[in-house]
Every structure is written in structure tokens, then in C-alpha cells.
PDB file of C-alpha atoms in Angstrom:
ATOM      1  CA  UNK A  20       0.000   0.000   0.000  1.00  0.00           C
ATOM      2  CA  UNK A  21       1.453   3.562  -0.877  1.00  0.00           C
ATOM      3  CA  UNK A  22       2.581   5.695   1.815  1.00  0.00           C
ATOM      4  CA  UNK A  23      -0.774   8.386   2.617  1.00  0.00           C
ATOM      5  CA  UNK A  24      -0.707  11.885   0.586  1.00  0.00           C
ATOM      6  CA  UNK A  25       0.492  14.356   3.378  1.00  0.00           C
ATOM      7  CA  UNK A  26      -1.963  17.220   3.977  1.00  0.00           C
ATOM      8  CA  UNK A  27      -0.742  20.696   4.002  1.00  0.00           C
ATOM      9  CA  UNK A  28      -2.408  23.413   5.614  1.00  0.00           C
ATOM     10  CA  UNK A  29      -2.335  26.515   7.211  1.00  0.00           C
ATOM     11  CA  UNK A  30      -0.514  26.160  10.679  1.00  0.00           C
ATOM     12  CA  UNK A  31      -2.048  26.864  14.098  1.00  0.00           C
ATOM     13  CA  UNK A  32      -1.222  28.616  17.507  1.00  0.00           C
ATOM     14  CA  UNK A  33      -1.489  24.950  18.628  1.00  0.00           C
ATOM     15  CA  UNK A  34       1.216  23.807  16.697  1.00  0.00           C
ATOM     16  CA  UNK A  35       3.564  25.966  17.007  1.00  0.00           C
ATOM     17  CA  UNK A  36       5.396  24.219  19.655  1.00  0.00           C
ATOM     18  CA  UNK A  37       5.728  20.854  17.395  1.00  0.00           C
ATOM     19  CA  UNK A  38       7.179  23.219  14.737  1.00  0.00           C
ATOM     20  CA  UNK A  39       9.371  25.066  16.749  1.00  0.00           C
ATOM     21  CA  UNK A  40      11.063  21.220  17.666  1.00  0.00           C
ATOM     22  CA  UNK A  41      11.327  20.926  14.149  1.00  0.00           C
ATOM     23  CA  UNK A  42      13.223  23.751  13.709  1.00  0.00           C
ATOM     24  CA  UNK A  43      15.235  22.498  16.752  1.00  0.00           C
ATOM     25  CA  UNK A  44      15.914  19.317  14.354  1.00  0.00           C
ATOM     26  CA  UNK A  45      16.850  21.271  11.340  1.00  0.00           C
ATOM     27  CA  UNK A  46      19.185  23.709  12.189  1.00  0.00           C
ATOM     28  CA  UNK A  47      21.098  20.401  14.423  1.00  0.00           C
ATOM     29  CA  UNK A  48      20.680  18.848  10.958  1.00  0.00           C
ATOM     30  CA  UNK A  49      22.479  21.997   9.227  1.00  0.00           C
ATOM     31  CA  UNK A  50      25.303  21.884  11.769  1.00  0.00           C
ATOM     32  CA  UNK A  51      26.884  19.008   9.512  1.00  0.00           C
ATOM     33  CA  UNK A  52      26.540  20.918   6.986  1.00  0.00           C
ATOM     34  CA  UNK A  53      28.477  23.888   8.174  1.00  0.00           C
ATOM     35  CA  UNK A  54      26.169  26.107   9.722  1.00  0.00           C
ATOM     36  CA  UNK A  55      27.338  28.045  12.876  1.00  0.00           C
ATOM     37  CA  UNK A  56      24.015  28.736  13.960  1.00  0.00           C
ATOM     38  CA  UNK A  57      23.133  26.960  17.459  1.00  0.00           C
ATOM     39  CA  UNK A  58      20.089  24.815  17.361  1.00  0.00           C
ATOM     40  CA  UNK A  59      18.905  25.029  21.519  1.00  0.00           C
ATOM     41  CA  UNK A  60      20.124  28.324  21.887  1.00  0.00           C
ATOM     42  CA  UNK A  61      18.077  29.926  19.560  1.00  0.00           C
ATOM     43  CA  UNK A  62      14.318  27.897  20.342  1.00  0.00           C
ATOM     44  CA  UNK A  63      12.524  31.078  22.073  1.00  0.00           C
ATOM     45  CA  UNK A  64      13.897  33.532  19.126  1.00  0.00           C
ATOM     46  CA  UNK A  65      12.844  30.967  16.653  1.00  0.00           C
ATOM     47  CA  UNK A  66       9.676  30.563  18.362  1.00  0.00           C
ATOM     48  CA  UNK A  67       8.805  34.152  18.158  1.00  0.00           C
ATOM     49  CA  UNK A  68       9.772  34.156  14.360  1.00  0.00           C
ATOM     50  CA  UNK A  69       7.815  31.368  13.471  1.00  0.00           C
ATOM     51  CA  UNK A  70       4.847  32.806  15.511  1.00  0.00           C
ATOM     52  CA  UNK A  71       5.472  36.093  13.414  1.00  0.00           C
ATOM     53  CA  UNK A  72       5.405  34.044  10.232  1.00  0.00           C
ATOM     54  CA  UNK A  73       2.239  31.896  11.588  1.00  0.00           C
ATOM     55  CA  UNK A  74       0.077  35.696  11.935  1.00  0.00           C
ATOM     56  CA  UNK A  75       1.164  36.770   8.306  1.00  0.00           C
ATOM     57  CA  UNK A  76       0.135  33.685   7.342  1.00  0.00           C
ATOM     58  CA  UNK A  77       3.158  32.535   6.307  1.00  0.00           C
ATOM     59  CA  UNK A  78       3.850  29.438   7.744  1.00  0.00           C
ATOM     60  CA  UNK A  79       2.314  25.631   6.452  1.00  0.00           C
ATOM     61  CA  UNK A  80       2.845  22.345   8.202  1.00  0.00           C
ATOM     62  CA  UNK A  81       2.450  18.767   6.520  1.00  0.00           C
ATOM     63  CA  UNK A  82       0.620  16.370   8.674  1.00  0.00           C
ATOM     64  CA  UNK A  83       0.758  12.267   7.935  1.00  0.00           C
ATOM     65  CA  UNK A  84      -1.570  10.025   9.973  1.00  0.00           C
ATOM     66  CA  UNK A  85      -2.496  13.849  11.898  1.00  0.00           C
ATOM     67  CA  UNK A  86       1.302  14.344  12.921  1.00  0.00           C
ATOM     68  CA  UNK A  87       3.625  17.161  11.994  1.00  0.00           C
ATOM     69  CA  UNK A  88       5.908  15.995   9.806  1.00  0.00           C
ATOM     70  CA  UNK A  89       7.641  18.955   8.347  1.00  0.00           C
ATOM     71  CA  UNK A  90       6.875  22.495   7.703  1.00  0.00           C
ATOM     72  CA  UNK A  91       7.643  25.844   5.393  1.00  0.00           C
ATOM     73  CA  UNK A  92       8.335  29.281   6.671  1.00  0.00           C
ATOM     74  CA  UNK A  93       8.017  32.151   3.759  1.00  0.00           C
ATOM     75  CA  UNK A  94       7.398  35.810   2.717  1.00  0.00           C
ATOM     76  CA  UNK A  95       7.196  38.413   0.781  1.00  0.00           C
ATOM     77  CA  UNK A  96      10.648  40.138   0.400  1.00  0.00           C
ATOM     78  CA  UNK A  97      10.407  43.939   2.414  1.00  0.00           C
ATOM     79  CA  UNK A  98      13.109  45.957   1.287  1.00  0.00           C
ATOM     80  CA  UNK A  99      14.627  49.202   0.858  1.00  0.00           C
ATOM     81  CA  UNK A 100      15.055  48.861  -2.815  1.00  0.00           C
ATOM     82  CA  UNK A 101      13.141  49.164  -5.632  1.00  0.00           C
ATOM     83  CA  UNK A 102      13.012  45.467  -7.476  1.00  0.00           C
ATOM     84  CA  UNK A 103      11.733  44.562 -11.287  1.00  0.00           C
ATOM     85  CA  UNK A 104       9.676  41.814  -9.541  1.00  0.00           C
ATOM     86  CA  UNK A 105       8.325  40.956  -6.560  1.00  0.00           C
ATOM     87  CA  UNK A 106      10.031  38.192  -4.543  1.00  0.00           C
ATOM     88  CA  UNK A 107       8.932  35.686  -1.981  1.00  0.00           C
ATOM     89  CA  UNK A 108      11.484  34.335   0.211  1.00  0.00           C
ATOM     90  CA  UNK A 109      11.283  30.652   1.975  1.00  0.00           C
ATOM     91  CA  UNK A 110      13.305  30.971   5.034  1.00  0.00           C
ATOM     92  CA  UNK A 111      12.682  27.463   6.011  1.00  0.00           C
ATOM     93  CA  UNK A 112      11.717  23.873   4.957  1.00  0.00           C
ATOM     94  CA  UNK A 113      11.933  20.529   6.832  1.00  0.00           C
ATOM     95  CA  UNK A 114      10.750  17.072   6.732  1.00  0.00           C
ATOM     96  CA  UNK A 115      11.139  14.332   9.748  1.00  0.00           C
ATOM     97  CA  UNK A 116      13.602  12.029   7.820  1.00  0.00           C
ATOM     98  CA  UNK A 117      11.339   9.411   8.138  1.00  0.00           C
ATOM     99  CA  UNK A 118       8.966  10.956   6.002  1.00  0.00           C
ATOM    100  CA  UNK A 119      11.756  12.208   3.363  1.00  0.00           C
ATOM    101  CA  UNK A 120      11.257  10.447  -0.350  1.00  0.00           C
ATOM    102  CA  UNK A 121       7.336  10.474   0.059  1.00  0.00           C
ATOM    103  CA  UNK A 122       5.920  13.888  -1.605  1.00  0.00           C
ATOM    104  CA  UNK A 123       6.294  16.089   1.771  1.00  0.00           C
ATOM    105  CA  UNK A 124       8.844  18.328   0.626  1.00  0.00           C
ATOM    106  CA  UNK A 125       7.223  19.071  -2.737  1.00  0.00           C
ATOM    107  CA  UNK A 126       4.205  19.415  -1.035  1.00  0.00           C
ATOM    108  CA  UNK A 127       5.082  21.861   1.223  1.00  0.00           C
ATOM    109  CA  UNK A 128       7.449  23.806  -1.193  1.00  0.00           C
ATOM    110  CA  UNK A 129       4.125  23.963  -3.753  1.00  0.00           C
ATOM    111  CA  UNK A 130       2.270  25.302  -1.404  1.00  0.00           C
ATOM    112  CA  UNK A 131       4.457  27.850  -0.469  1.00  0.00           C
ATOM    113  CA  UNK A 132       4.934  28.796  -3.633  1.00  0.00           C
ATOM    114  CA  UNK A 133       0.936  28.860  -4.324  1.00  0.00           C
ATOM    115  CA  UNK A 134       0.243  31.035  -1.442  1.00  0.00           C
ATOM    116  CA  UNK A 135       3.722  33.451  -2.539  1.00  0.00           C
ATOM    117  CA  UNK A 136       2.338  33.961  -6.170  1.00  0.00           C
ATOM    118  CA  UNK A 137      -1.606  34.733  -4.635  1.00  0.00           C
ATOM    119  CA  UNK A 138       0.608  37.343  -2.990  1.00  0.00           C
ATOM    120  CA  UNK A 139       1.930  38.583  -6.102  1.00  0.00           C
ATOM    121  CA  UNK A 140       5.307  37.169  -5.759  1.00  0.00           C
ATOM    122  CA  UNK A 141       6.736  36.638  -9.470  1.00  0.00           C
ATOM    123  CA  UNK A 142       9.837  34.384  -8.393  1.00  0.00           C
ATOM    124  CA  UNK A 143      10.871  32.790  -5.206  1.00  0.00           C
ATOM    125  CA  UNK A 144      14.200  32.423  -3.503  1.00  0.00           C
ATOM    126  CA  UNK A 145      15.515  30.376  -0.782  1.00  0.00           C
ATOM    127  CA  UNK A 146      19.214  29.854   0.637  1.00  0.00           C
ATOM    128  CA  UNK A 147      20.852  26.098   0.950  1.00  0.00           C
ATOM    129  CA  UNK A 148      24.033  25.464   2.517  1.00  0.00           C
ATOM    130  CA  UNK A 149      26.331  24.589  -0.166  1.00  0.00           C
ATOM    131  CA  UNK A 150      27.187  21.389   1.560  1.00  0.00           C
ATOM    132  CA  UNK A 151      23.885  20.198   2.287  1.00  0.00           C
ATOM    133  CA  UNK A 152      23.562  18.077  -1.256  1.00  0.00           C
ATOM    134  CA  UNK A 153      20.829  16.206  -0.524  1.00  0.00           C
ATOM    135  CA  UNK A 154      18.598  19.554  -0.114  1.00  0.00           C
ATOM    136  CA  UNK A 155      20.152  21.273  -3.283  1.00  0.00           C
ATOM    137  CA  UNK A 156      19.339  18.172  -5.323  1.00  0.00           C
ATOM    138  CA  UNK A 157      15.981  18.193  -4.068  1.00  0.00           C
ATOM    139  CA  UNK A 158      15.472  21.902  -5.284  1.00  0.00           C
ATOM    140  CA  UNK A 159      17.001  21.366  -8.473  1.00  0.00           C
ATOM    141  CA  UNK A 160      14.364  18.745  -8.606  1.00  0.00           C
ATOM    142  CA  UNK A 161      11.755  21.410  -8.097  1.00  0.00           C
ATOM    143  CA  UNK A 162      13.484  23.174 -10.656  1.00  0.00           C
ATOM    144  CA  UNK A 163      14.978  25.624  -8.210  1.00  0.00           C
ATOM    145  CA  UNK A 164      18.619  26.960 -10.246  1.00  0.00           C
ATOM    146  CA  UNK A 165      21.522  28.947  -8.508  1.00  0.00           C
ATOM    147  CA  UNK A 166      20.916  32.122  -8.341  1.00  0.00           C
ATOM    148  CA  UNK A 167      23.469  33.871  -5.695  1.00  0.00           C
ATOM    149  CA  UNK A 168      26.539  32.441  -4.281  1.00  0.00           C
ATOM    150  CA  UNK A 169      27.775  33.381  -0.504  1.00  0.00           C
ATOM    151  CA  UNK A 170      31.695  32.545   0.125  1.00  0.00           C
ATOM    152  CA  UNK A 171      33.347  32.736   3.819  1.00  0.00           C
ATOM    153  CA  UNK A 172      36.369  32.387   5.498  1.00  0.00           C
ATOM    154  CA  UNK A 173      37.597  31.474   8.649  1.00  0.00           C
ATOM    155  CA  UNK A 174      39.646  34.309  10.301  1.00  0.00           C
ATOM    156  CA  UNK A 175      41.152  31.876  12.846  1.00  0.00           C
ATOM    157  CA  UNK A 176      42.688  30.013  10.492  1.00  0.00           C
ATOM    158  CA  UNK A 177      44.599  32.642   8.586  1.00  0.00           C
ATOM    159  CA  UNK A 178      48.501  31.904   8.762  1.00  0.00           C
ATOM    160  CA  UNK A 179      51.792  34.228   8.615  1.00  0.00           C
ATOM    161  CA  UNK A 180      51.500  33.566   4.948  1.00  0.00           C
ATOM    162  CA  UNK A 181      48.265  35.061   3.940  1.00  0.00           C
ATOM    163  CA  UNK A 182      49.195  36.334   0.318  1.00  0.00           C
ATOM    164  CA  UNK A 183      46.486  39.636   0.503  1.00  0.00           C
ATOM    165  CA  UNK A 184      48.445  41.614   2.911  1.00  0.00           C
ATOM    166  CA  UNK A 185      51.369  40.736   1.058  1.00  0.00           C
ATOM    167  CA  UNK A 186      50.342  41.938  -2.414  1.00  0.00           C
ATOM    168  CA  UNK A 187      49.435  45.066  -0.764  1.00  0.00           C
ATOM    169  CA  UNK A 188      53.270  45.924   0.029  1.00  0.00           C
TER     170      UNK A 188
END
């Protein structure tokens, strides 16, 4: 028998604490991946960000067998600047491994996306650590292309032979 069709809707105040664990799970998840940003350290912020994204209606949760099994953060992009087109941002997506490989993630990306171009969004953007392969093959699967590229380095690991202060001389 095929795994059931998860159900995406419109999260509640109710769930925000099961999402909030999620989040939890993900950003422990991005760790691997390279991200320096502290999973139980940040639960309360993320908890008031989520509940911001929940009353702008910008925040879904999939549900198999009526349990949370992943959910999408997004919205519109607020700037300073004047853009050509109006751009939704999805600042988060996660799916309980478990349920990975069984239509959550499109799901919840689709809907995101739905409720983004209702909202007169005319492309949509999102962020993946560059590391994190499994995720950016799953976008380009959703037909998701690079669009920006962020680059870092480590101050503490510079050495007496770091060749920009030398060219300067």
C-alpha cells in the first residue's frame, strides 16, 4: 500500500510548539553541513519568528496520519530597494527524515509557492548550505537553479602567509 498523501495546511497557535522542535531538528541537521548557527540556543527567538510568520500567514505544516511531519516558513521580500519583480522568500523547509522520499517536501514547497504567487510574488528564492547536497538536489528537482553564491572564510585560520596583505606591500 502507498505511503498516505500528506496534507498541508495553514498552521495553528497549537502547533507551534511541534514546529518550533522541528526547527530544533533542522538547524542540528544543518550543523553538519556547516552552519554556525546553534540549534537550543536559539528555540525562544525561533519561536517568536515562526509565531510572526504563523500571523502573516506565512507558515504551512504537513501532517501524515495527523502528525507534523515537516513544515515551510516564507514571505514576501520587504526591502529598501526598488526590485523589477516581486520576490517571496522561503526561510525554512523541513521534513522528519522518516517521512523524506514520500511527496512532503514538494508538497510543502508547492504550497508555499501557491500562497507566494496569490501574494503577487513573481519568483521565489531560498538559501541552501552549499554542503547540504541532498537539499540542493531536491530543489534542483523542483526546478529551483543557482541564483546567488555566498563565500566565507575562517579568520582563525589565517597563517603568517596570507598572500592579501602581502600583495598590498
Amino acid at each position: 500500500m502507498p505511503p498516505e498523501t500528506p496534507v498541508v495546511e495553514p498552521a495553528t497557535q497549537a502547533d507551534l510548539p511541534a514546529i518550533t522542535e522541528l526547527w530544533v531538528r533542522l538547524a542540528r541537521g544543518q550543523r553538519t553541513h556547516g552552519s554556525s548557527v546553534r540549534a537550543a540556543e536559539n528555540r525562544e527567538t525561533m519561536r517568536e519568528l515562526l509565531a510572526g510568520h504563523l500571523h502573516t500567514d506565512g507558515l504551512l505544516v504537513a501532517r501524515l496520519e495527523d502528525s507534523i511531519v515537516g513544515f515551510v516558513s516564507f514571505s514576501l521580500e520587504r526591502g529598501a530597494l526598488e526590485l523589477e519583480a516581486t520576490r517571496g522568500l522561503i526561510s525554512n523547509v523541513y521534513v522528519e527524515p522518516a517521512a523524506r522520499g514520500h511527496g512532503v517536501g514538494t508538497a510543502l514547497l508547492e504550497a508555499a509557492e501557491d500562497a507566494l504567487a496569490d501574494r503577487g510574488a513573481a519568483v521565489v528564492v531560498l538559501e541552501v548550505l552549499s554542503d547540504n547536497e541532498a537539499a540542493r538536489r531536491f530543489y534542483r528537482g523542483c526546478e529551483y537553479e543557482p541564483y546567488r553564491v555566498s563565500m566565507r572564510r575562517s579568520l582563525e585560520d589565517r597563517s603568517e602567509n596570507d598572500t592579501h596583505s602581502k600583495e598590498d606591500g
